[in-house]
Amino acid sequence: MAVKIYNLDEEQLCNGIKELDPSTVALERAATLKERIGEYLKAKRAIHTGFDLAREYAEAQVKILDCLGGWETDWNNWRWQLRHRVTDVDTLATLLPINDLLRQELTEVSRHLRWAISPYYLALIMCDQPLGAIWKQAVPSLEEVTDQSGSDDPMDEQWTSPVPGVTRRYPDRLIINVTNQCAMFCRHCQRRRNIGLADQHLPYPQLSRALDYVRSNREIRDVLITGGDALLLDDQALDWLLQELHRIPHVEIKRLGTRAPVTLPQRITPELCAVLEKYPPLYINTQFNHPLEITPEAKRACSMLVKAGAVLGNQSVLLRGVNNNPHVMKKLNQELLKLRVRPYYMFHAKNVRGTSHFITPVDDGLEIMEHLRGFTSGLAVPSYIINASGGYGKVPIAPNYLIGRSGNRLLLRTWEDKVISMEIPIRTTIGRE
Ligand SMILES: *Cc1c(COP(=O)(O)O)cnc(C)c1O
């Protein structure tokens, strides 16, 4: 591709503006911008959200309630949802189109790995096409047990845990893993080694030690409670834990990591919100990966959390066959903003054993970032992150916009791929004047 360099020095800019009529230029520019969005607008129409599939969802809900023996009021009860997670091939096969071969594969995988799908998320799978983006995140595939590449603990969390339950790899913040429980075990889970055979919360003495660690390390100003899914603790346990953290003067902010708004939105109850409300500032990061997960229920859950004062963010995972498509990701991030969820991170899938079928080339991620920046609201642009092995932390990866520097001249590439040379002071010595 030929690179055209636009020399926008002040002098030239002034000359240019003198020669041309600004309103003509502005109109031409507006027409060009309108053209730039055409392809997306066309693609966007074919990408559905959960709002578009209300009828399919209602039908699925009836079938699932019928199969599991529940009432419509049960559906909105998170404990019912949790108790009735589908965990066996026979039940799944009565609700999803599963042929003999698939059934054999599922049976084989089930001998080695735990899987569980909330009735709510199962309804979303039934709205999606077989083996589609929603299905792939929830229903196990044979590749999970045949894959021999990757590692069980690619982030080396076991090597960055100063006390049980705590992961610390940054100076001022840490993670407490409070449970291994989830409403659904995502097939791409980075902590699948922790899923094990049974649901287990971090035992009280260890939780207590983790809190002591935070108390005695005064540089820790940000504590992230995750798992598993932080919102699978009950209201009472969360109340206690958040209160303990709230009482530590040097803990400035608390964060919860949860996929409940996506896999179990019924968990967001007025009672839960009454607890969360008491401990600001609270940041909640969730993981929407596809526009089909944006449903009326998810919206209601997010809206309740916002009203309880939480600041919502999204940490999507870039997954092959799920969302490694610029249009899908753009729509997802735009839809999230409508729910008042700010796209925060897009993670490159980690090299976890049993998940290599999900891993995309880095170029997929870069292409998505390239399609977001400038083309849509900056608010809809997450940071693209690769987790360094060895537990060395998150590394931001971005398309290159600074393509050269020399003297006081920068060569910049804009979102439209225009290369602009600009005269601008560049600090070349260390220190401040
Ligand atoms: C991701 C992570 C955090 C939070 O990182 P931010 O970039 O601040 O969101 C903190 N501790 C650990 C161990 C992490 O993996």
CSV table of C-alpha atoms and ligand atoms in Angstrom, one decimal:
chain,number,residue,atom,x,y,z
A,1,MET,CA,0.0,0.0,0.0
A,2,ALA,CA,1.4,3.4,-1.0
A,3,VAL,CA,1.8,5.7,2.0
A,4,LYS,CA,0.7,9.3,1.5
A,5,ILE,CA,2.3,11.7,3.9
A,6,TYR,CA,0.2,14.7,4.8
A,7,ASN,CA,2.4,17.6,5.9
A,8,LEU,CA,0.1,19.5,8.1
A,9,ASP,CA,2.5,22.2,9.2
A,10,GLU,CA,0.8,25.3,10.5
A,11,GLU,CA,1.8,27.4,7.6
A,12,GLN,CA,0.5,24.9,5.0
A,13,LEU,CA,-2.7,24.4,7.0
A,14,CYS,CA,-3.3,28.2,6.9
A,15,ASN,CA,-2.6,28.4,3.2
A,16,GLY,CA,-4.9,25.4,2.6
A,17,ILE,CA,-7.7,27.0,4.5
A,18,LYS,CA,-7.3,30.3,2.6
A,19,GLU,CA,-7.7,28.6,-0.8
A,20,LEU,CA,-10.6,26.4,0.1
A,21,ASP,CA,-14.0,27.2,1.4
A,22,PRO,CA,-14.3,25.6,4.9
A,23,SER,CA,-17.9,24.6,4.6
A,24,THR,CA,-17.3,22.8,1.3
A,25,VAL,CA,-14.4,20.9,2.9
A,26,ALA,CA,-16.5,20.0,5.9
A,27,LEU,CA,-19.3,18.7,3.7
A,28,GLU,CA,-16.9,16.6,1.6
A,29,ARG,CA,-15.4,15.3,4.8
A,30,ALA,CA,-18.8,14.4,6.3
A,31,ALA,CA,-19.6,12.5,3.1
A,32,THR,CA,-16.4,10.5,3.4
A,33,LEU,CA,-17.1,9.7,7.0
A,34,LYS,CA,-20.5,8.5,6.1
A,35,GLU,CA,-19.0,6.2,3.6
A,36,ARG,CA,-16.6,4.8,6.2
A,37,ILE,CA,-19.4,3.4,8.3
A,38,GLY,CA,-21.4,1.8,5.5
A,39,GLU,CA,-19.8,-1.6,5.7
A,40,TYR,CA,-20.4,-1.8,9.4
A,41,LEU,CA,-24.0,-0.7,9.3
A,42,LYS,CA,-24.7,-3.5,6.8
A,43,ALA,CA,-22.9,-6.1,8.9
A,44,LYS,CA,-24.4,-4.9,12.1
A,45,ARG,CA,-28.0,-5.6,11.0
A,46,ALA,CA,-27.1,-9.3,10.7
A,47,ILE,CA,-25.6,-9.5,14.2
A,48,HIS,CA,-28.4,-10.1,16.8
A,49,THR,CA,-28.5,-9.2,20.4
A,50,GLY,CA,-30.6,-11.0,23.0
A,51,PHE,CA,-33.2,-8.2,22.6
A,52,ASP,CA,-33.9,-9.3,19.0
A,53,LEU,CA,-34.6,-12.9,20.0
A,54,ALA,CA,-37.2,-12.3,22.7
A,55,ARG,CA,-39.6,-14.8,21.1
A,56,GLU,CA,-37.0,-17.5,20.7
A,57,TYR,CA,-36.0,-16.9,24.3
A,58,ALA,CA,-39.5,-17.2,25.7
A,59,GLU,CA,-40.0,-20.5,23.8
A,60,ALA,CA,-36.7,-21.9,25.1
A,61,GLN,CA,-37.6,-20.9,28.6
A,62,VAL,CA,-40.9,-22.8,28.4
A,63,LYS,CA,-39.1,-25.9,27.1
A,64,ILE,CA,-36.5,-25.8,29.8
A,65,LEU,CA,-38.9,-25.2,32.7
A,66,ASP,CA,-40.9,-28.1,31.3
A,67,CYS,CA,-37.9,-30.4,31.2
A,68,LEU,CA,-36.5,-29.4,34.6
A,69,GLY,CA,-39.9,-29.3,36.3
A,70,GLY,CA,-40.0,-25.6,37.3
A,71,TRP,CA,-42.4,-22.8,37.4
A,72,GLU,CA,-42.1,-19.4,35.8
A,73,THR,CA,-41.4,-17.9,39.2
A,74,ASP,CA,-38.6,-20.3,39.7
A,75,TRP,CA,-36.8,-18.9,36.7
A,76,ASN,CA,-36.2,-15.6,38.4
A,77,ASN,CA,-34.8,-17.3,41.5
A,78,TRP,CA,-31.0,-17.5,41.3
A,79,ARG,CA,-30.9,-20.4,43.8
A,80,TRP,CA,-33.3,-22.3,41.6
A,81,GLN,CA,-31.1,-21.5,38.6
A,82,LEU,CA,-28.0,-22.7,40.4
A,83,ARG,CA,-29.6,-25.9,41.8
A,84,HIS,CA,-30.9,-26.7,38.3
A,85,ARG,CA,-27.7,-26.2,36.4
A,86,VAL,CA,-27.6,-28.7,33.6
A,87,THR,CA,-24.7,-31.1,34.1
A,88,ASP,CA,-25.6,-34.3,32.3
A,89,VAL,CA,-25.6,-35.3,28.7
A,90,ASP,CA,-29.1,-36.8,28.7
A,91,THR,CA,-30.8,-33.6,29.8
A,92,LEU,CA,-28.7,-31.5,27.5
A,93,ALA,CA,-29.6,-33.7,24.6
A,94,THR,CA,-33.3,-33.3,25.2
A,95,LEU,CA,-32.9,-29.5,24.8
A,96,LEU,CA,-30.2,-29.1,22.2
A,97,PRO,CA,-29.7,-30.8,18.8
A,98,ILE,CA,-27.1,-33.3,19.8
A,99,ASN,CA,-26.5,-36.2,17.4
A,100,ASP,CA,-25.0,-39.6,18.3
A,101,LEU,CA,-21.4,-38.6,17.6
A,102,LEU,CA,-21.7,-35.4,19.6
A,103,ARG,CA,-23.4,-37.4,22.4
A,104,GLN,CA,-20.4,-39.8,22.5
A,105,GLU,CA,-18.0,-37.0,22.6
A,106,LEU,CA,-19.8,-35.2,25.4
A,107,THR,CA,-19.9,-38.4,27.4
A,108,GLU,CA,-16.2,-38.9,27.0
A,109,VAL,CA,-15.4,-35.3,28.0
A,110,SER,CA,-17.7,-35.6,31.0
A,111,ARG,CA,-15.6,-38.4,32.3
A,112,HIS,CA,-12.7,-36.0,32.7
A,113,LEU,CA,-14.0,-32.5,33.1
A,114,ARG,CA,-16.8,-30.8,35.0
A,115,TRP,CA,-19.3,-28.7,33.1
A,116,ALA,CA,-22.5,-26.9,34.2
A,117,ILE,CA,-24.9,-24.6,32.4
A,118,SER,CA,-27.4,-22.4,34.1
A,119,PRO,CA,-31.0,-22.8,32.7
A,120,TYR,CA,-30.8,-19.1,31.8
A,121,TYR,CA,-27.6,-19.5,29.7
A,122,LEU,CA,-29.0,-22.7,28.2
A,123,ALA,CA,-32.0,-20.6,26.9
A,124,LEU,CA,-29.5,-18.3,25.2
A,125,ILE,CA,-27.7,-21.3,23.6
A,126,MET,CA,-31.1,-22.5,22.3
A,127,CYS,CA,-31.6,-19.0,20.7
A,128,ASP,CA,-28.2,-19.3,19.0
A,129,GLN,CA,-27.3,-21.6,16.1
A,130,PRO,CA,-25.9,-25.0,17.0
A,131,LEU,CA,-22.2,-24.8,17.7
A,132,GLY,CA,-22.5,-21.0,17.6
A,133,ALA,CA,-20.8,-18.4,19.7
A,134,ILE,CA,-23.0,-19.0,22.8
A,135,TRP,CA,-22.9,-22.8,22.5
A,136,LYS,CA,-19.1,-22.8,22.2
A,137,GLN,CA,-18.6,-21.0,25.5
A,138,ALA,CA,-20.8,-23.4,27.4
A,139,VAL,CA,-20.9,-26.9,25.9
A,140,PRO,CA,-17.7,-28.9,26.1
A,141,SER,CA,-16.0,-30.2,23.0
A,142,LEU,CA,-13.7,-33.2,22.6
A,143,GLU,CA,-10.7,-31.0,21.9
A,144,GLU,CA,-10.7,-30.1,25.6
A,145,VAL,CA,-9.4,-33.6,26.5
A,146,THR,CA,-7.4,-34.3,23.4
A,147,ASP,CA,-5.4,-31.0,23.4
A,148,GLN,CA,-2.0,-31.6,24.8
A,149,SER,CA,-0.6,-28.1,24.3
A,150,GLY,CA,-0.6,-25.3,26.8
A,151,SER,CA,-0.3,-25.3,30.5
A,152,ASP,CA,-2.7,-25.7,33.4
A,153,ASP,CA,-1.5,-22.5,35.0
A,154,PRO,CA,-0.1,-20.3,32.1
A,155,MET,CA,-0.1,-17.2,34.3
A,156,ASP,CA,1.9,-19.0,37.0
A,157,GLU,CA,-0.5,-17.9,39.6
A,158,GLN,CA,0.8,-20.6,41.9
A,159,TRP,CA,4.1,-18.7,41.9
A,160,THR,CA,2.6,-15.3,42.7
A,161,SER,CA,0.6,-16.3,45.8
A,162,PRO,CA,2.2,-14.9,49.0
A,163,VAL,CA,-0.6,-16.4,51.1
A,164,PRO,CA,-3.3,-18.9,50.1
A,165,GLY,CA,-6.1,-17.4,48.1
A,166,VAL,CA,-4.1,-14.3,47.2
A,167,THR,CA,-2.4,-13.5,43.9
A,168,ARG,CA,-0.1,-10.5,43.9
A,169,ARG,CA,1.8,-9.4,40.9
A,170,TYR,CA,1.5,-5.6,41.1
A,171,PRO,CA,2.8,-3.1,43.6
A,172,ASP,CA,-0.5,-1.6,44.9
A,173,ARG,CA,-3.2,-4.2,44.2
A,174,LEU,CA,-4.0,-7.9,44.5
A,175,ILE,CA,-6.6,-10.5,43.9
A,176,ILE,CA,-8.4,-12.6,46.5
A,177,ASN,CA,-9.9,-15.8,45.0
A,178,VAL,CA,-12.8,-16.4,47.2
A,179,THR,CA,-14.5,-19.4,45.5
A,180,ASN,CA,-14.2,-21.8,42.6
A,181,GLN,CA,-17.9,-21.7,42.1
A,182,CYS,CA,-19.5,-20.4,38.9
A,183,ALA,CA,-23.0,-20.3,37.5
A,184,MET,CA,-21.5,-21.8,34.3
A,185,PHE,CA,-18.1,-23.2,33.8
A,186,CYS,CA,-16.9,-21.4,30.7
A,187,ARG,CA,-15.1,-23.7,28.3
A,188,HIS,CA,-12.4,-21.2,27.8
A,189,CYS,CA,-11.8,-20.8,31.6
A,190,GLN,CA,-8.3,-19.6,32.5
A,191,ARG,CA,-8.6,-21.2,35.9
A,192,ARG,CA,-10.1,-24.5,34.9
A,193,ARG,CA,-7.5,-26.2,37.1
A,194,ASN,CA,-9.4,-24.8,40.1
A,195,ILE,CA,-12.8,-26.1,39.0
A,196,GLY,CA,-12.0,-29.6,40.2
A,197,LEU,CA,-14.8,-31.9,41.2
A,198,ALA,CA,-16.8,-29.9,43.7
A,199,ASP,CA,-17.8,-26.3,44.4
A,200,GLN,CA,-15.7,-24.9,47.2
A,201,HIS,CA,-15.5,-21.4,48.8
A,202,LEU,CA,-12.1,-20.4,50.3
A,203,PRO,CA,-12.3,-21.7,53.8
A,204,TYR,CA,-12.8,-19.1,56.5
A,205,PRO,CA,-9.3,-19.3,58.1
A,206,GLN,CA,-7.6,-18.7,54.7
A,207,LEU,CA,-9.9,-15.9,53.9
A,208,SER,CA,-9.1,-14.4,57.3
A,209,ARG,CA,-5.4,-14.8,56.5
A,210,ALA,CA,-5.8,-13.1,53.1
A,211,LEU,CA,-7.5,-10.1,54.9
A,212,ASP,CA,-4.6,-10.0,57.4
A,213,TYR,CA,-2.2,-9.8,54.5
A,214,VAL,CA,-4.1,-6.8,53.1
A,215,ARG,CA,-4.2,-5.2,56.5
A,216,SER,CA,-0.5,-5.5,57.1
A,217,ASN,CA,0.6,-4.4,53.6
A,218,ARG,CA,-0.3,-0.7,53.6
A,219,GLU,CA,0.6,-0.1,50.0
A,220,ILE,CA,-2.3,-2.3,48.8
A,221,ARG,CA,-5.0,0.3,47.8
A,222,ASP,CA,-7.1,-1.9,45.5
A,223,VAL,CA,-8.5,-5.3,46.3
A,224,LEU,CA,-10.1,-7.4,43.6
A,225,ILE,CA,-12.4,-10.2,44.8
A,226,THR,CA,-12.8,-12.9,42.3
A,227,GLY,CA,-12.9,-16.7,41.8
A,228,GLY,CA,-14.7,-18.4,40.4
A,229,ASP,CA,-17.4,-15.9,40.5
A,230,ALA,CA,-17.4,-13.4,43.4
A,231,LEU,CA,-21.2,-13.0,43.3
A,232,LEU,CA,-21.7,-16.7,44.0
A,233,LEU,CA,-20.9,-16.0,47.6
A,234,ASP,CA,-24.2,-15.4,49.4
A,235,ASP,CA,-25.3,-11.9,50.5
A,236,GLN,CA,-24.2,-12.5,54.1
A,237,ALA,CA,-20.7,-13.6,53.2
A,238,LEU,CA,-20.2,-10.7,50.7
A,239,ASP,CA,-21.5,-8.3,53.3
A,240,TRP,CA,-18.9,-9.5,55.8
A,241,LEU,CA,-16.1,-9.6,53.3
A,242,LEU,CA,-16.8,-6.1,51.9
A,243,GLN,CA,-17.2,-4.7,55.3
A,244,GLU,CA,-13.8,-6.1,56.5
A,245,LEU,CA,-12.2,-4.5,53.4
A,246,HIS,CA,-14.1,-1.3,53.8
A,247,ARG,CA,-12.7,-0.9,57.3
A,248,ILE,CA,-9.1,-1.0,56.2
A,249,PRO,CA,-8.1,2.6,55.8
A,250,HIS,CA,-5.6,2.1,53.0
A,251,VAL,CA,-8.0,0.1,50.8
A,252,GLU,CA,-9.2,2.9,48.5
A,253,ILE,CA,-11.2,0.8,46.1
A,254,LYS,CA,-12.8,-2.6,46.0
A,255,ARG,CA,-13.5,-4.6,42.9
A,256,LEU,CA,-15.6,-7.7,42.2
A,257,GLY,CA,-15.0,-10.1,39.3
A,258,THR,CA,-18.2,-11.8,38.2
A,259,ARG,CA,-19.9,-13.3,35.2
A,260,ALA,CA,-23.3,-13.3,36.9
A,261,PRO,CA,-24.7,-10.5,34.8
A,262,VAL,CA,-24.0,-12.7,31.7
A,263,THR,CA,-24.7,-16.3,33.0
A,264,LEU,CA,-27.0,-15.7,36.0
A,265,PRO,CA,-28.5,-12.2,35.9
A,266,GLN,CA,-31.1,-13.4,38.4
A,267,ARG,CA,-28.3,-13.2,41.0
A,268,ILE,CA,-28.6,-9.4,41.0
A,269,THR,CA,-31.4,-9.0,43.6
A,270,PRO,CA,-32.6,-5.9,45.6
A,271,GLU,CA,-31.1,-7.7,48.7
A,272,LEU,CA,-27.7,-8.0,47.0
A,273,CYS,CA,-27.8,-4.4,45.8
A,274,ALA,CA,-28.6,-3.3,49.4
A,275,VAL,CA,-25.3,-4.9,50.5
A,276,LEU,CA,-23.2,-3.6,47.7
A,277,GLU,CA,-24.5,-0.1,48.1
A,278,LYS,CA,-23.0,0.1,51.6
A,279,TYR,CA,-19.4,-0.2,50.5
A,280,PRO,CA,-18.4,2.4,47.9
A,281,PRO,CA,-16.3,2.9,45.8
A,282,LEU,CA,-17.0,-0.5,44.2
A,283,TYR,CA,-16.0,-1.5,40.7
A,284,ILE,CA,-17.6,-4.6,39.2
A,285,ASN,CA,-16.0,-6.2,36.1
A,286,THR,CA,-17.9,-8.8,34.2
A,287,GLN,CA,-17.3,-10.7,30.9
A,288,PHE,CA,-19.7,-10.3,28.0
A,289,ASN,CA,-18.2,-11.9,25.0
A,290,HIS,CA,-21.0,-11.7,22.4
A,291,PRO,CA,-23.9,-9.4,21.5
A,292,LEU,CA,-26.4,-12.3,22.0
A,293,GLU,CA,-25.6,-12.1,25.7
A,294,ILE,CA,-27.0,-8.6,25.8
A,295,THR,CA,-30.6,-9.5,27.0
A,296,PRO,CA,-33.4,-7.7,28.8
A,297,GLU,CA,-32.4,-9.7,31.9
A,298,ALA,CA,-28.8,-8.7,31.6
A,299,LYS,CA,-29.8,-5.0,31.2
A,300,ARG,CA,-32.0,-5.2,34.2
A,301,ALA,CA,-29.1,-6.7,36.3
A,302,CYS,CA,-26.6,-4.0,35.1
A,303,SER,CA,-29.1,-1.2,35.8
A,304,MET,CA,-29.7,-2.4,39.3
A,305,LEU,CA,-25.9,-2.6,40.0
A,306,VAL,CA,-25.4,0.9,38.6
A,307,LYS,CA,-28.2,2.2,40.9
A,308,ALA,CA,-26.4,0.5,43.8
A,309,GLY,CA,-23.5,2.8,42.9
A,310,ALA,CA,-21.2,0.2,41.3
A,311,VAL,CA,-19.1,1.2,38.3
A,312,LEU,CA,-19.4,-1.4,35.7
A,313,GLY,CA,-16.6,-2.6,33.3
A,314,ASN,CA,-16.3,-5.5,30.8
A,315,GLN,CA,-13.4,-7.8,30.3
A,316,SER,CA,-14.1,-9.8,27.2
A,317,VAL,CA,-11.9,-12.7,26.0
A,318,LEU,CA,-11.0,-12.9,22.3
A,319,LEU,CA,-12.2,-16.4,21.3
A,320,ARG,CA,-12.0,-18.1,17.9
A,321,GLY,CA,-15.5,-18.8,16.6
A,322,VAL,CA,-17.1,-16.6,19.2
A,323,ASN,CA,-16.0,-13.0,18.7
A,324,ASN,CA,-12.9,-12.9,16.6
A,325,ASN,CA,-14.6,-10.6,14.2
A,326,PRO,CA,-14.3,-6.8,14.1
A,327,HIS,CA,-18.1,-6.2,13.5
A,328,VAL,CA,-19.1,-8.5,16.3
A,329,MET,CA,-16.7,-6.9,18.7
A,330,LYS,CA,-17.8,-3.4,17.7
A,331,LYS,CA,-21.4,-4.2,18.1
A,332,LEU,CA,-20.7,-5.9,21.5
A,333,ASN,CA,-18.9,-2.9,22.8
A,334,GLN,CA,-21.6,-0.4,21.6
A,335,GLU,CA,-24.3,-2.5,23.2
A,336,LEU,CA,-22.4,-2.6,26.4
A,337,LEU,CA,-22.3,1.1,26.6
A,338,LYS,CA,-26.1,1.1,26.3
A,339,LEU,CA,-26.1,-1.0,29.5
A,340,ARG,CA,-23.7,1.5,31.1
A,341,VAL,CA,-20.9,-1.1,31.1
A,342,ARG,CA,-17.6,0.3,29.9
A,343,PRO,CA,-15.4,-2.0,27.8
A,344,TYR,CA,-12.2,-2.2,29.9
A,345,TYR,CA,-10.1,-5.1,28.6
A,346,MET,CA,-10.1,-7.5,25.6
A,347,PHE,CA,-7.9,-10.4,26.7
A,348,HIS,CA,-6.0,-12.5,24.3
A,349,ALA,CA,-7.0,-16.1,25.2
A,350,LYS,CA,-4.4,-17.6,27.4
A,351,ASN,CA,-2.5,-20.8,26.6
A,352,VAL,CA,-4.5,-22.9,29.0
A,353,ARG,CA,-4.4,-26.7,28.4
A,354,GLY,CA,-7.6,-27.9,26.7
A,355,THR,CA,-8.5,-24.5,25.2
A,356,SER,CA,-6.2,-24.2,22.3
A,357,HIS,CA,-9.1,-24.4,19.9
A,358,PHE,CA,-10.2,-21.0,21.2
A,359,ILE,CA,-6.9,-19.2,20.7
A,360,THR,CA,-6.7,-16.8,17.8
A,361,PRO,CA,-3.8,-15.2,16.1
A,362,VAL,CA,-2.7,-11.9,17.6
A,363,ASP,CA,-3.5,-10.3,14.2
A,364,ASP,CA,-7.2,-11.0,14.9
A,365,GLY,CA,-7.0,-8.8,18.0
A,366,LEU,CA,-5.0,-6.1,16.3
A,367,GLU,CA,-7.5,-6.0,13.4
A,368,ILE,CA,-10.4,-5.6,15.9
A,369,MET,CA,-8.6,-2.7,17.7
A,370,GLU,CA,-7.9,-1.1,14.3
A,371,HIS,CA,-11.7,-1.3,13.5
A,372,LEU,CA,-12.6,0.3,16.8
A,373,ARG,CA,-10.3,3.3,17.3
A,374,GLY,CA,-11.8,6.3,15.6
A,375,PHE,CA,-14.5,4.3,13.9
A,376,THR,CA,-16.6,4.3,17.1
A,377,SER,CA,-16.8,6.0,20.5
A,378,GLY,CA,-13.5,6.0,22.4
A,379,LEU,CA,-15.7,4.7,25.3
A,380,ALA,CA,-16.3,1.5,23.3
A,381,VAL,CA,-12.6,0.8,22.9
A,382,PRO,CA,-11.1,-1.6,25.4
A,383,SER,CA,-7.4,-2.2,25.9
A,384,TYR,CA,-6.2,-5.3,24.2
A,385,ILE,CA,-4.1,-7.3,26.7
A,386,ILE,CA,-1.8,-10.3,26.5
A,387,ASN,CA,-0.9,-11.8,29.9
A,388,ALA,CA,2.8,-12.3,30.2
A,389,SER,CA,3.9,-15.8,31.2
A,390,GLY,CA,5.7,-16.1,34.5
A,391,GLY,CA,3.0,-14.0,36.2
A,392,TYR,CA,4.7,-10.8,35.0
A,393,GLY,CA,1.3,-9.1,34.4
A,394,LYS,CA,-0.8,-7.7,31.7
A,395,VAL,CA,0.8,-6.3,28.6
A,396,PRO,CA,-1.2,-3.8,26.4
A,397,ILE,CA,-1.0,-4.6,22.7
A,398,ALA,CA,-2.1,-1.9,20.2
A,399,PRO,CA,-1.8,-1.2,16.5
A,400,ASN,CA,1.0,1.2,15.9
A,401,TYR,CA,0.0,4.8,15.6
A,402,LEU,CA,3.4,6.4,16.3
A,403,ILE,CA,5.4,5.2,13.3
A,404,GLY,CA,8.4,7.5,13.4
A,405,ARG,CA,10.2,10.3,15.2
A,406,SER,CA,13.2,12.4,14.3
A,407,GLY,CA,14.2,15.7,15.9
A,408,ASN,CA,11.1,17.5,16.7
A,409,ARG,CA,9.1,15.7,14.1
A,410,LEU,CA,6.6,12.9,14.7
A,411,LEU,CA,5.2,10.6,12.1
A,412,LEU,CA,1.7,9.6,13.2
A,413,ARG,CA,-0.8,7.3,11.6
A,414,THR,CA,-4.4,8.2,12.1
A,415,TRP,CA,-7.3,5.9,12.6
A,416,GLU,CA,-8.1,6.2,8.8
A,417,ASP,CA,-4.5,5.2,8.0
A,418,LYS,CA,-3.4,8.6,7.0
A,419,VAL,CA,0.2,9.3,7.8
A,420,ILE,CA,0.8,12.7,9.2
A,421,SER,CA,4.1,14.4,9.9
A,422,MET,CA,3.9,16.9,12.8
A,423,GLU,CA,6.3,19.3,14.3
A,424,ILE,CA,5.9,18.9,18.0
A,425,PRO,CA,8.4,19.0,21.0
A,426,ILE,CA,9.7,15.6,21.8
A,427,ARG,CA,11.5,15.2,25.1
A,428,THR,CA,14.8,13.6,24.4
A,429,THR,CA,16.5,14.0,27.8
A,430,ILE,CA,15.4,12.5,31.1
A,431,GLY,CA,14.2,14.9,33.8
A,432,ARG,CA,11.9,17.9,33.9
A,433,GLU,CA,12.8,21.5,33.4
B,1,LIG,C1,-5.5,-8.4,36.4
B,1,LIG,C2,-5.0,-8.4,37.7
B,1,LIG,C3,-5.1,-7.3,38.5
B,1,LIG,C4,-5.9,-6.0,38.1
B,1,LIG,O1,-5.2,-5.4,37.0
B,1,LIG,P1,-5.7,-4.0,36.5
B,1,LIG,O2,-4.9,-3.8,35.2
B,1,LIG,O3,-5.5,-3.0,37.5
B,1,LIG,O4,-7.2,-4.2,36.2
B,1,LIG,C5,-4.6,-7.3,39.8
B,1,LIG,N1,-3.9,-8.3,40.2
B,1,LIG,C6,-3.7,-9.4,39.5
B,1,LIG,C7,-2.9,-10.6,40.0
B,1,LIG,C8,-4.2,-9.5,38.2
B,1,LIG,O5,-4.1,-10.6,37.5
